[in-house]
N, CA, C and O of each residue as an XYZ file, in Angstrom:
480
protein
N     -81.902   -100.889     30.603
C     -81.372   -100.437     29.468
C     -81.288    -98.931     29.551
O     -82.238    -98.201     29.834
N     -80.018    -98.525     29.268
C     -79.661    -97.074     29.188
C     -80.486    -96.369     27.884
O     -80.562    -96.910     26.781
N     -81.027    -95.194     28.187
C     -81.825    -94.673     27.179
C     -81.283    -93.223     26.854
O     -81.528    -92.380     27.718
N     -80.538    -92.780     25.667
C     -80.290    -91.629     25.461
C     -81.157    -90.500     25.260
O     -81.228    -90.034     24.122
N     -81.871    -89.958     26.253
C     -82.799    -88.894     26.310
C     -82.194    -87.661     26.753
O     -81.438    -87.662     27.724
N     -82.492    -86.533     26.066
C     -82.221    -85.058     26.895
C     -83.412    -84.229     26.932
O     -84.068    -84.021     25.912
N     -83.701    -83.773     27.997
C     -84.965    -82.867     27.986
C     -84.341    -81.491     28.318
O     -83.645    -81.173     29.282
N     -84.781    -80.741     27.241
C     -84.400    -79.345     27.209
C     -85.580    -78.251     27.522
O     -86.565    -78.102     26.799
N     -85.342    -77.583     28.606
C     -86.290    -76.631     29.082
C     -85.841    -75.610     30.139
O     -84.690    -75.175     30.084
N     -86.728    -75.186     31.143
C     -86.511    -74.553     32.196
C     -86.699    -75.278     33.511
O     -87.531    -76.183     33.571
N     -86.044    -74.970     34.474
C     -86.414    -75.864     35.737
C     -87.623    -75.204     36.297
O     -88.295    -75.927     37.031
N     -87.991    -74.152     36.137
C     -89.108    -73.670     36.786
C     -90.638    -73.830     35.918
O     -91.718    -73.358     36.272
N     -90.378    -74.572     34.794
C     -91.527    -74.596     33.730
C     -92.242    -75.927     34.337
O     -91.656    -76.989     34.548
N     -93.541    -75.681     34.562
C     -94.471    -76.735     35.175
C     -94.611    -78.117     33.996
O     -94.747    -79.279     34.378
N     -94.546    -77.720     32.576
C     -94.592    -78.625     31.759
C     -93.220    -79.748     31.620
O     -93.229    -80.955     31.379
N     -92.172    -78.888     31.857
C     -91.001    -79.672     31.904
C     -90.881    -80.437     33.239
O     -90.307    -81.524     33.177
N     -91.280    -80.079     34.276
C     -91.287    -80.777     35.615
C     -92.294    -81.996     35.375
O     -92.054    -83.088     35.889
N     -93.323    -81.803     34.656
C     -94.312    -83.053     34.206
C     -93.621    -84.010     33.466
O     -93.613    -85.197     33.791
N     -93.001    -83.539     32.423
C     -92.264    -84.436     31.683
C     -91.127    -85.306     32.262
O     -90.966    -86.485     31.947
N     -90.250    -84.538     33.252
C     -89.408    -85.226     34.012
C     -89.801    -86.312     34.927
O     -89.149    -87.341     35.104
N     -91.091    -85.960     35.584
C     -91.715    -86.737     36.479
C     -92.016    -88.185     35.889
O     -91.673    -89.271     36.355
N     -92.784    -87.897     34.689
C     -93.287    -88.908     33.706
C     -92.095    -89.758     33.274
O     -92.280    -90.974     33.239
N     -90.939    -89.294     32.952
C     -89.843    -90.050     32.553
C     -89.270    -90.936     33.721
O     -88.901    -92.106     33.618
N     -89.268    -90.141     34.867
C     -88.821    -90.887     36.215
C     -89.740    -92.048     36.427
O     -89.283    -93.159     36.697
N     -90.948    -91.834     36.317
C     -91.923    -92.848     36.558
C     -91.830    -94.215     35.748
O     -92.106    -95.328     36.195
N     -91.385    -93.907     34.470
C     -91.167    -95.130     33.574
C     -89.695    -95.686     33.623
O     -89.358    -96.628     32.906
N     -88.951    -95.152     34.378
C     -87.420    -95.673     34.429
C     -86.749    -95.387     33.301
O     -85.941    -96.207     32.864
N     -87.006    -94.014     32.565
C     -86.377    -93.597     31.539
C     -85.142    -92.825     31.874
O     -85.254    -91.758     32.479
N     -84.133    -93.225     31.571
C     -82.985    -92.145     32.072
C     -82.969    -91.053     31.083
O     -83.323    -91.197     29.913
N     -82.529    -89.920     31.620
C     -82.575    -88.741     30.814
C     -81.465    -87.814     31.512
O     -80.974    -88.015     32.622
N     -81.149    -86.690     30.580
C     -80.556    -85.396     31.176
C     -81.213    -84.369     30.951
O     -81.757    -84.213     29.858
N     -81.299    -83.442     31.952
C     -82.101    -82.165     31.915
C     -80.945    -81.009     31.539
O     -79.961    -80.721     32.220
N     -81.328    -80.469     30.336
C     -80.601    -79.081     30.211
C     -81.366    -77.992     30.043
O     -82.174    -77.812     29.131
N     -81.057    -77.123     31.102
C     -81.854    -75.896     31.601
C     -81.238    -74.826     30.832
O     -80.043    -74.536     30.893
N     -82.251    -74.163     29.990
C     -81.717    -73.091     29.028
C     -80.940    -72.110     29.931
O     -79.809    -71.705     29.665
N     -81.750    -71.720     31.170
C     -81.462    -70.494     31.902
C     -79.962    -70.832     32.497
O     -79.170    -69.890     32.452
N     -79.560    -71.883     32.964
C     -78.337    -72.186     33.259
C     -77.304    -72.587     32.399
O     -76.154    -72.202     32.612
N     -77.603    -73.383     31.367
C     -76.531    -73.815     30.341
C     -76.781    -73.166     29.028
O     -75.984    -73.542     28.169
N     -77.737    -72.223     28.595
C     -77.888    -71.714     27.341
C     -78.208    -72.728     26.451
O     -78.591    -73.857     26.760
N     -78.023    -72.244     25.226
C     -78.394    -73.204     23.996
C     -77.235    -72.698     23.003
O     -76.717    -71.583     23.072
N     -76.892    -73.764     22.005
C     -76.053    -73.304     21.004
C     -76.721    -73.139     19.596
O     -77.863    -73.545     19.383
N     -76.071    -72.617     18.794
C     -76.785    -72.325     17.461
C     -77.049    -73.664     16.693
O     -78.048    -73.748     15.978
N     -76.196    -74.694     16.821
C     -76.264    -75.924     16.101
C     -77.547    -76.663     16.437
O     -78.235    -77.321     15.656
N     -77.774    -76.425     17.850
C     -78.908    -77.190     18.442
C     -80.211    -76.627     17.832
O     -81.110    -77.335     17.380
N     -80.216    -75.197     17.870
C     -81.217    -74.264     17.394
C     -81.549    -74.468     16.095
O     -82.740    -74.582     15.803
N     -80.622    -74.540     15.183
C     -80.727    -74.749     13.816
C     -81.357    -76.150     13.303
O     -82.092    -76.269     12.322
N     -80.898    -77.241     14.212
C     -81.270    -78.491     14.078
C     -82.899    -78.669     14.394
O     -83.610    -79.405     13.709
N     -83.323    -78.002     15.368
C     -84.627    -77.990     15.825
C     -85.570    -77.134     14.758
O     -86.737    -77.452     14.531
N     -84.972    -76.120     14.198
C     -85.695    -75.323     13.295
C     -85.899    -76.035     12.044
O     -86.883    -75.822     11.336
N     -84.822    -77.031     11.705
C     -84.932    -77.777     10.495
C     -85.748    -78.853     10.528
O     -86.330    -79.270      9.527
N     -85.841    -79.379     11.700
C     -86.753    -80.516     11.965
C     -88.165    -80.244     12.084
O     -88.972    -81.001     11.545
N     -88.586    -79.099     12.827
C     -89.692    -78.648     13.130
C     -90.453    -77.391     12.666
O     -91.659    -77.171     12.775
N     -89.491    -76.610     12.123
C     -89.928    -75.144     11.776
C     -90.257    -74.129     13.008
O     -90.734    -74.518     14.074
N     -89.982    -72.964     12.755
C     -90.288    -71.945     13.500
C     -91.794    -71.948     14.146
O     -91.987    -71.698     15.336
N     -92.696    -72.219     13.340
C     -93.985    -72.122     13.865
C     -94.198    -72.956     14.954
O     -94.966    -72.606     15.850
N     -93.493    -74.233     14.991
C     -93.800    -75.273     15.937
C     -92.747    -75.010     16.944
O     -93.037    -75.381     18.081
N     -91.633    -74.475     16.788
C     -90.521    -74.314     17.906
C     -91.006    -73.193     18.740
O     -91.228    -73.249     19.950
N     -91.140    -72.212     17.995
C     -91.345    -70.813     18.819
C     -92.856    -70.595     19.515
O     -93.880    -70.748     18.849
N     -92.871    -70.273     20.727
C     -93.916    -70.197     21.426
C     -94.420    -68.781     21.517
O     -94.135    -68.008     22.432
N     -95.234    -68.493     20.436
C     -95.692    -67.151     20.343
C     -96.794    -66.665     21.020
O     -97.413    -65.652     20.693
N     -97.110    -67.572     22.213
C     -98.141    -67.165     23.117
C     -97.503    -66.690     24.320
O     -98.232    -66.206     25.186
N     -96.144    -66.757     24.530
C     -95.440    -66.510     25.483
C     -95.167    -64.970     25.948
O     -95.180    -64.047     25.133
N     -94.923    -64.788     27.310
C     -94.728    -63.418     27.768
C     -93.495    -62.846     27.016
O     -93.434    -61.688     26.602
N     -92.546    -63.756     26.887
C     -91.286    -63.519     26.340
C     -91.436    -62.866     24.751
O     -90.849    -61.859     24.353
N     -92.356    -63.693     23.984
C     -92.709    -63.122     22.543
C     -93.454    -61.879     22.676
O     -93.256    -61.038     21.799
N     -94.270    -61.606     23.606
C     -94.952    -60.094     23.538
C     -94.024    -59.206     23.992
O     -94.245    -58.024     23.729
N     -92.924    -59.508     24.681
C     -92.102    -58.220     25.093
C     -91.173    -58.060     24.039
O     -90.360    -57.148     24.183
N     -91.107    -58.808     22.916
C     -90.093    -58.589     21.791
C     -90.939    -57.637     20.770
O     -92.075    -57.861     20.353
N     -90.135    -56.560     20.482
C     -90.807    -55.517     19.493
C     -91.336    -56.041     18.365
O     -90.702    -56.879     17.723
N     -92.470    -55.647     18.011
C     -93.337    -56.125     16.681
C     -92.229    -56.398     15.391
O     -92.257    -57.409     14.688
N     -91.379    -55.418     15.260
C     -90.436    -55.403     14.190
C     -89.484    -56.281     14.227
O     -88.828    -56.433     13.197
N     -89.177    -57.044     15.357
C     -88.192    -58.111     15.399
C     -88.838    -59.437     15.592
O     -88.155    -60.380     15.990
N     -90.095    -59.575     15.341
C     -90.747    -61.044     15.273
C     -90.926    -61.663     14.123
O     -91.798    -62.518     13.971
N     -90.105    -61.284     13.188
C     -90.188    -62.005     12.005
C     -89.545    -63.505     12.084
O     -88.336    -63.575     12.306
N     -90.235    -64.612     11.927
C     -89.782    -65.918     12.045
C     -89.890    -66.605     10.722
O     -89.693    -67.811     10.573
N     -90.255    -65.662      9.646
C     -90.397    -66.443      8.237
C     -89.146    -66.992      7.692
O     -89.126    -68.021      7.017
N     -87.951    -66.204      8.029
C     -86.571    -66.458      7.569
C     -85.842    -67.366      8.695
O     -85.706    -66.922      9.835
N     -85.424    -68.530      8.371
C     -84.932    -69.381      9.335
C     -83.767    -68.798     10.120
O     -83.705    -69.016     11.330
N     -82.764    -68.012      9.455
C     -81.704    -67.334     10.195
C     -82.238    -66.259     11.044
O     -81.594    -66.160     12.089
N     -83.188    -65.437     10.937
C     -83.935    -64.692     11.765
C     -84.538    -65.414     12.935
O     -84.438    -64.907     14.052
N     -85.148    -66.545     12.765
C     -85.813    -67.311     13.817
C     -84.849    -67.784     14.488
O     -85.046    -67.657     15.696
N     -83.589    -68.430     14.148
C     -82.497    -68.872     14.890
C     -82.080    -67.738     15.735
O     -82.057    -67.894     16.956
N     -81.757    -66.637     15.215
C     -81.188    -65.439     16.009
C     -82.127    -65.151     17.009
O     -81.663    -65.002     18.140
N     -83.251    -65.045     16.871
C     -84.337    -64.675     17.808
C     -84.326    -65.708     18.883
O     -84.392    -65.222     20.012
N     -84.259    -67.016     18.825
C     -84.264    -68.037     19.694
C     -82.917    -67.909     20.485
O     -82.965    -68.081     21.703
N     -81.700    -67.617     19.875
C     -80.446    -67.701     20.612
C     -80.377    -66.590     21.627
O     -79.840    -66.709     22.728
N     -81.019    -65.396     21.129
C     -80.992    -64.337     21.985
C     -82.234    -64.262     23.242
O     -82.285    -63.501     24.209
N     -83.055    -65.198     22.883
C     -84.416    -65.252     23.875
C     -84.531    -66.797     23.836
O     -85.421    -67.244     23.112
N     -83.811    -67.608     24.464
C     -83.971    -69.000     24.657
C     -85.445    -69.365     25.353
O     -85.975    -70.451     25.116
N     -85.929    -68.598     26.033
C     -87.141    -68.886     26.736
C     -88.470    -68.837     25.593
O     -89.617    -69.130     25.931
N     -88.139    -68.467     24.368
C     -89.233    -68.522     23.387
C     -89.493    -69.806     22.854
O     -90.491    -69.970     22.152
N     -88.487    -71.014     23.175
C     -88.566    -72.277     22.759
C     -89.953    -72.820     23.630
O     -90.144    -72.553     24.817
N     -90.838    -73.609     22.805
C     -91.898    -74.352     23.155
C     -91.288    -75.375     24.053
O     -90.243    -75.875     23.635
N     -91.744    -75.785     25.219
C     -91.055    -76.446     26.133
C     -92.070    -77.897     26.438
O     -93.293    -78.000     26.347
N     -91.213    -78.755     26.762
C     -89.856    -79.123     26.843
C     -89.740    -79.588     25.343
O     -90.689    -79.907     24.627
N     -88.289    -79.568     24.963
C     -87.909    -80.308     23.800
C     -87.294    -81.578     24.310
O     -86.392    -81.512     25.145
N     -87.766    -82.836     23.816
C     -87.057    -83.921     24.260
C     -86.498    -84.758     23.022
O     -87.096    -85.248     22.064
N     -85.275    -84.754     23.335
C     -84.305    -85.414     22.131
C     -83.875    -86.813     22.551
O     -83.462    -87.073     23.681
N     -84.010    -87.766     21.484
C     -83.663    -89.126     21.801
C     -83.074    -89.668     20.386
O     -83.780    -89.784     19.384
N     -81.691    -89.986     20.433
C     -80.906    -90.109     19.320
C     -81.006    -88.973     18.252
O     -80.726    -87.808     18.532
N     -81.437    -89.390     16.956
C     -81.440    -88.227     15.855
C     -82.954    -87.633     16.001
O     -83.191    -86.669     15.272
N     -83.950    -88.060     16.805
C     -85.132    -87.400     16.736
C     -85.348    -86.381     17.842
O     -84.620    -86.349     18.834
N     -86.415    -85.506     17.639
C     -86.735    -84.568     18.790
C     -88.231    -84.399     18.666
O     -88.796    -84.626     17.596
N     -88.821    -84.040     19.649
C     -90.292    -83.547     19.938
C     -90.335    -82.289     20.731
O     -89.594    -82.040     21.682
N     -91.352    -81.449     20.214
C     -91.581    -80.311     20.967
C     -92.916    -80.299     21.670
O     -93.973    -80.542     21.088
N     -92.812    -80.000     22.971
C     -93.975    -80.080     23.869
C     -94.041    -81.345     24.565
O     -93.013    -82.002     24.723
N     -95.437    -81.841     25.100
C     -95.302    -82.846     26.003
C     -96.869    -83.357     25.741
O     -97.544    -83.557     26.751
N     -97.344    -83.529     24.729
C     -98.538    -84.087     24.540
C     -98.551    -85.501     24.407
O     -97.503    -86.136     24.519
N     -99.729    -86.098     24.160
C     -99.899    -87.767     24.140
C     -98.998    -88.410     23.060
O     -98.381    -89.469     23.176
N     -99.030    -87.613     22.027
C     -98.016    -87.957     20.683
C     -96.650    -88.005     21.313
O     -96.163    -89.129     21.193
N     -95.876    -87.156     21.943
C     -94.693    -86.886     22.510
C     -94.422    -88.206     23.368
O     -93.523    -89.023     23.165
N     -95.350    -88.237     24.323
C     -95.348    -89.604     25.240
C     -95.089    -91.028     24.377
O     -94.169    -91.828     24.544
N     -96.032    -91.082     23.543
C     -96.135    -92.434     22.839
C     -94.698    -92.767     22.013
O     -94.155    -93.867     21.913
N     -94.286    -91.577     21.495
C     -93.058    -91.632     20.739
C     -91.793    -91.929     21.303
O     -90.872    -92.575     20.804
N     -91.882    -91.253     22.642
C     -90.528    -91.407     23.527
C     -90.796    -92.839     24.039
O     -89.887    -93.657     23.893
N     -91.914    -93.218     24.608
C     -92.002    -94.495     25.129
C     -91.763    -95.711     24.055
O     -91.238    -96.776     24.381
N     -92.158    -95.448     22.905
C     -91.951    -96.350     21.764
C     -90.600    -96.489     21.411
O     -90.311    -97.520     20.804
N     -89.667    -95.650     21.665
C     -88.324    -95.721     21.378
C     -87.325    -96.456     22.393
O     -86.124    -96.624     22.183
N     -88.043    -96.871     23.547
C     -87.548    -97.553     24.606
C     -87.429    -99.025     24.326
O     -86.653    -99.709     24.993
N     -88.123    -99.515     23.423
C     -88.035   -101.028     22.835
C     -87.104   -101.339     22.341
O     -86.999   -102.477     21.883
């Protein structure tokens, strides 16, 4: 059965590679969207921020976050958070897995269960 899944991330991200390997091992068809090669659009970022919020979506432990000047790190305003992510896609916690109208950030047990549960 075809499964409409897109994995957003970076090709050199260990967690993204683990997610792809896990999906392959379960026979779940997916498309990989590499931020570095393909970029990311405002509608996608706005949707993720609306569903998950900036605190979940933005990786504030990353080197990219630390390299951003302190005065530009305000993510309390959704528009400012979206602009920050669009200018720095590597800020997105990875992977973001999208299936249908749902998306999940990261690759914990809860994400695996949710994605696998949608196969049925």
